[in-house]
Amino acid sequence: MRILVINGPNLNLLGMREPGIYGKRDYAALCDFIRECARSLNIEVELFQSNHEGAIVDKIQSALNGFDGILINPAAYTHTSVAILDALSAVNLPTAEVHLSDISRREEFRKFSYVSLYAQKTICGKGFDGYSEGLSFLKQYIKNA
Ligand code: DQA
């Protein structure tokens, strides 16, 4: 089973970026954490991070070649990007959405997620653990499909 893990804008600055909200661990630590979860679940992951909406759209489209599902933290594009929603709908792979922070308890503009209109599951406010929950969900969901 192969899962594409996508992280959106500013997540490359984890650790230094608003640590009170996003934690003190950096993006490399997040990648290590995700790889470790994948190993223990016996699934393969490819990790991708970009600050550019079009690059994320291109990567989602490329998932048609050889991926069984997508785990995505669209970051700020969560709240703005019809293009990312459309790409996920077009590719039509099982998708879990993850946010480090609890977007339902922050500013008003973070409460709406375009990606949630497609994703089969949304996990918020669990920090790094949200990624492991997302991978476990996808493994089960894909098995049952
Ligand atoms: C985020 C929440 C978004 O609102 C924000 O723009 C991010 C990160 C999270 O992981 O909590 O960049 O997706």
mmCIF file of C-alpha atoms and ligand atoms in Angstrom:
data_model
loop_
_atom_site.group_PDB
_atom_site.id
_atom_site.type_symbol
_atom_site.label_atom_id
_atom_site.label_comp_id
_atom_site.label_asym_id
_atom_site.label_seq_id
_atom_site.Cartn_x
_atom_site.Cartn_y
_atom_site.Cartn_z
ATOM 1 C CA MET A 1 0.000 0.000 0.000
ATOM 2 C CA ARG A 2 1.426 3.399 -1.021
ATOM 3 C CA ILE A 3 0.295 6.702 0.491
ATOM 4 C CA LEU A 4 1.284 10.151 -0.739
ATOM 5 C CA VAL A 5 1.748 12.568 2.177
ATOM 6 C CA ILE A 6 1.452 16.240 1.217
ATOM 7 C CA ASN A 7 2.257 19.204 3.458
ATOM 8 C CA GLY A 8 1.363 22.698 2.324
ATOM 9 C CA PRO A 9 2.785 26.196 2.797
ATOM 10 C CA ASN A 10 4.896 27.188 5.792
ATOM 11 C CA LEU A 11 4.983 23.684 7.225
ATOM 12 C CA ASN A 12 8.668 23.632 6.204
ATOM 13 C CA LEU A 13 9.098 26.214 9.013
ATOM 14 C CA LEU A 14 7.733 23.952 11.747
ATOM 15 C CA GLY A 15 9.660 24.330 14.974
ATOM 16 C CA MET A 16 10.343 28.047 14.553
ATOM 17 C CA ARG A 17 6.859 28.935 13.288
ATOM 18 C CA GLU A 18 4.430 29.926 16.072
ATOM 19 C CA PRO A 19 5.650 27.097 18.360
ATOM 20 C CA GLY A 20 2.816 27.802 20.823
ATOM 21 C CA ILE A 21 0.394 26.637 18.120
ATOM 22 C CA TYR A 22 2.376 24.187 16.001
ATOM 23 C CA GLY A 23 4.910 22.830 18.498
ATOM 24 C CA LYS A 24 8.699 22.958 18.802
ATOM 25 C CA ARG A 25 9.556 20.011 16.582
ATOM 26 C CA ASP A 26 10.702 20.819 13.049
ATOM 27 C CA TYR A 27 9.651 19.543 9.616
ATOM 28 C CA ALA A 28 12.471 16.980 9.535
ATOM 29 C CA ALA A 29 11.139 15.568 12.827
ATOM 30 C CA LEU A 30 7.653 15.384 11.310
ATOM 31 C CA CYS A 31 9.041 13.476 8.305
ATOM 32 C CA ASP A 32 10.881 11.037 10.626
ATOM 33 C CA PHE A 33 7.682 10.588 12.645
ATOM 34 C CA ILE A 34 5.594 9.856 9.528
ATOM 35 C CA ARG A 35 8.187 7.399 8.140
ATOM 36 C CA GLU A 36 8.264 5.585 11.493
ATOM 37 C CA CYS A 37 4.440 5.331 11.612
ATOM 38 C CA ALA A 38 4.403 4.044 8.042
ATOM 39 C CA ARG A 39 7.022 1.407 8.877
ATOM 40 C CA SER A 40 5.008 0.151 11.847
ATOM 41 C CA LEU A 41 1.818 0.051 9.741
ATOM 42 C CA ASN A 42 3.697 -1.707 6.943
ATOM 43 C CA ILE A 43 2.805 0.895 4.319
ATOM 44 C CA GLU A 44 4.987 2.903 1.942
ATOM 45 C CA VAL A 45 4.938 6.695 2.031
ATOM 46 C CA GLU A 46 6.260 9.441 -0.201
ATOM 47 C CA LEU A 47 6.599 12.820 1.505
ATOM 48 C CA PHE A 48 6.081 16.091 -0.357
ATOM 49 C CA GLN A 49 6.034 19.675 0.917
ATOM 50 C CA SER A 50 5.432 22.808 -1.117
ATOM 51 C CA ASN A 51 4.603 26.445 -0.561
ATOM 52 C CA HIS A 52 3.003 26.637 -4.023
ATOM 53 C CA GLU A 53 -0.623 25.829 -4.809
ATOM 54 C CA GLY A 54 0.070 24.725 -8.404
ATOM 55 C CA ALA A 55 2.876 22.402 -7.305
ATOM 56 C CA ILE A 56 0.464 20.764 -4.850
ATOM 57 C CA VAL A 57 -2.155 20.382 -7.607
ATOM 58 C CA ASP A 58 0.499 18.785 -9.877
ATOM 59 C CA LYS A 59 1.550 16.400 -7.099
ATOM 60 C CA ILE A 60 -2.062 15.357 -6.390
ATOM 61 C CA GLN A 61 -2.538 14.633 -10.112
ATOM 62 C CA SER A 62 0.655 12.552 -10.150
ATOM 63 C CA ALA A 63 -0.814 10.324 -7.413
ATOM 64 C CA LEU A 64 -2.827 8.608 -10.140
ATOM 65 C CA ASN A 65 0.394 6.768 -10.958
ATOM 66 C CA GLY A 66 0.887 4.256 -8.219
ATOM 67 C CA PHE A 67 -0.654 5.627 -5.019
ATOM 68 C CA ASP A 68 -3.549 4.089 -3.081
ATOM 69 C CA GLY A 69 -4.398 7.148 -1.004
ATOM 70 C CA ILE A 70 -3.451 10.681 0.023
ATOM 71 C CA LEU A 71 -2.796 12.186 3.447
ATOM 72 C CA ILE A 72 -2.768 15.971 3.182
ATOM 73 C CA ASN A 73 -2.219 18.961 5.425
ATOM 74 C CA PRO A 74 -3.090 21.725 2.953
ATOM 75 C CA ALA A 75 -2.123 24.374 5.557
ATOM 76 C CA ALA A 76 -3.430 27.833 4.580
ATOM 77 C CA TYR A 77 -4.737 26.491 1.246
ATOM 78 C CA THR A 78 -7.273 24.505 3.310
ATOM 79 C CA HIS A 79 -9.337 27.656 3.608
ATOM 80 C CA THR A 80 -8.896 29.080 0.107
ATOM 81 C CA SER A 81 -8.150 26.491 -2.550
ATOM 82 C CA VAL A 82 -10.879 25.294 -4.874
ATOM 83 C CA ALA A 83 -8.010 24.085 -7.131
ATOM 84 C CA ILE A 84 -6.775 21.622 -4.488
ATOM 85 C CA LEU A 85 -10.341 20.455 -3.778
ATOM 86 C CA ASP A 86 -10.901 19.932 -7.533
ATOM 87 C CA ALA A 87 -7.617 18.029 -7.924
ATOM 88 C CA LEU A 88 -8.531 15.674 -5.053
ATOM 89 C CA SER A 89 -12.015 15.128 -6.492
ATOM 90 C CA ALA A 90 -10.574 14.503 -9.988
ATOM 91 C CA VAL A 91 -8.012 11.961 -8.799
ATOM 92 C CA ASN A 92 -10.679 10.360 -6.601
ATOM 93 C CA LEU A 93 -8.325 8.506 -4.240
ATOM 94 C CA PRO A 94 -9.111 7.870 -0.558
ATOM 95 C CA THR A 95 -7.980 11.012 1.260
ATOM 96 C CA ALA A 96 -7.464 12.016 4.872
ATOM 97 C CA GLU A 97 -6.994 15.655 5.855
ATOM 98 C CA VAL A 98 -4.856 16.508 8.862
ATOM 99 C CA HIS A 99 -4.165 19.714 10.802
ATOM 100 C CA LEU A 100 -1.708 20.062 13.650
ATOM 101 C CA SER A 101 -3.872 22.664 15.356
ATOM 102 C CA ASP A 102 -7.600 22.560 16.038
ATOM 103 C CA ILE A 103 -8.861 24.798 13.228
ATOM 104 C CA SER A 104 -12.386 24.722 14.681
ATOM 105 C CA ARG A 105 -11.183 26.651 17.742
ATOM 106 C CA ARG A 106 -9.097 29.345 16.051
ATOM 107 C CA GLU A 107 -9.933 32.399 13.919
ATOM 108 C CA GLU A 108 -13.272 32.410 12.077
ATOM 109 C CA PHE A 109 -11.551 32.177 8.654
ATOM 110 C CA ARG A 110 -9.917 28.859 9.582
ATOM 111 C CA LYS A 111 -13.217 27.155 10.377
ATOM 112 C CA PHE A 112 -14.094 26.401 6.760
ATOM 113 C CA SER A 113 -12.112 23.787 4.829
ATOM 114 C CA TYR A 114 -12.565 23.245 1.089
ATOM 115 C CA VAL A 115 -10.601 19.996 1.384
ATOM 116 C CA SER A 116 -13.108 18.640 3.942
ATOM 117 C CA LEU A 117 -15.729 18.710 1.176
ATOM 118 C CA TYR A 118 -13.847 15.795 -0.413
ATOM 119 C CA ALA A 119 -11.768 14.124 2.334
ATOM 120 C CA GLN A 120 -13.175 10.957 3.884
ATOM 121 C CA LYS A 121 -11.709 11.952 7.237
ATOM 122 C CA THR A 122 -10.450 15.147 8.893
ATOM 123 C CA ILE A 123 -8.214 15.090 11.963
ATOM 124 C CA CYS A 124 -7.472 18.331 13.837
ATOM 125 C CA GLY A 125 -5.633 19.443 16.926
ATOM 126 C CA LYS A 126 -3.617 16.303 17.647
ATOM 127 C CA GLY A 127 -0.198 17.562 16.536
ATOM 128 C CA PHE A 128 2.076 14.941 14.948
ATOM 129 C CA ASP A 129 -0.240 12.154 16.206
ATOM 130 C CA GLY A 130 -2.861 13.330 13.701
ATOM 131 C CA TYR A 131 -0.608 12.063 10.897
ATOM 132 C CA SER A 132 -0.384 8.607 12.438
ATOM 133 C CA GLU A 133 -4.164 8.552 12.926
ATOM 134 C CA GLY A 134 -4.573 9.607 9.292
ATOM 135 C CA LEU A 135 -2.300 6.818 8.029
ATOM 136 C CA SER A 136 -4.105 4.204 10.173
ATOM 137 C CA PHE A 137 -7.470 5.465 8.910
ATOM 138 C CA LEU A 138 -6.333 5.252 5.270
ATOM 139 C CA LYS A 139 -4.910 1.751 5.705
ATOM 140 C CA GLN A 140 -8.238 0.503 7.103
ATOM 141 C CA TYR A 141 -10.357 2.459 4.623
ATOM 142 C CA ILE A 142 -8.406 1.207 1.602
ATOM 143 C CA LYS A 143 -8.486 -2.393 2.893
ATOM 144 C CA ASN A 144 -12.277 -2.220 3.275
ATOM 145 C CA ALA A 145 -12.872 -0.516 -0.093
HETATM 146 C C1 DQA B 1 -2.729 24.135 9.688
HETATM 147 C C2 DQA B 1 -3.881 25.105 10.037
HETATM 148 C C3 DQA B 1 -4.028 26.168 8.966
HETATM 149 O O1 DQA B 1 -5.092 27.053 9.299
HETATM 150 C C4 DQA B 1 -2.766 26.980 8.835
HETATM 151 O O2 DQA B 1 -2.880 27.927 7.792
HETATM 152 C C5 DQA B 1 -1.550 26.137 8.670
HETATM 153 C C6 DQA B 1 -1.441 24.880 9.407
HETATM 154 C C7 DQA B 1 -2.459 23.138 10.842
HETATM 155 O O3 DQA B 1 -1.735 22.162 10.582
HETATM 156 O O4 DQA B 1 -2.926 23.331 11.964
HETATM 157 O O5 DQA B 1 -0.607 26.534 8.004
HETATM 158 O O6 DQA B 1 -3.109 23.382 8.555
#
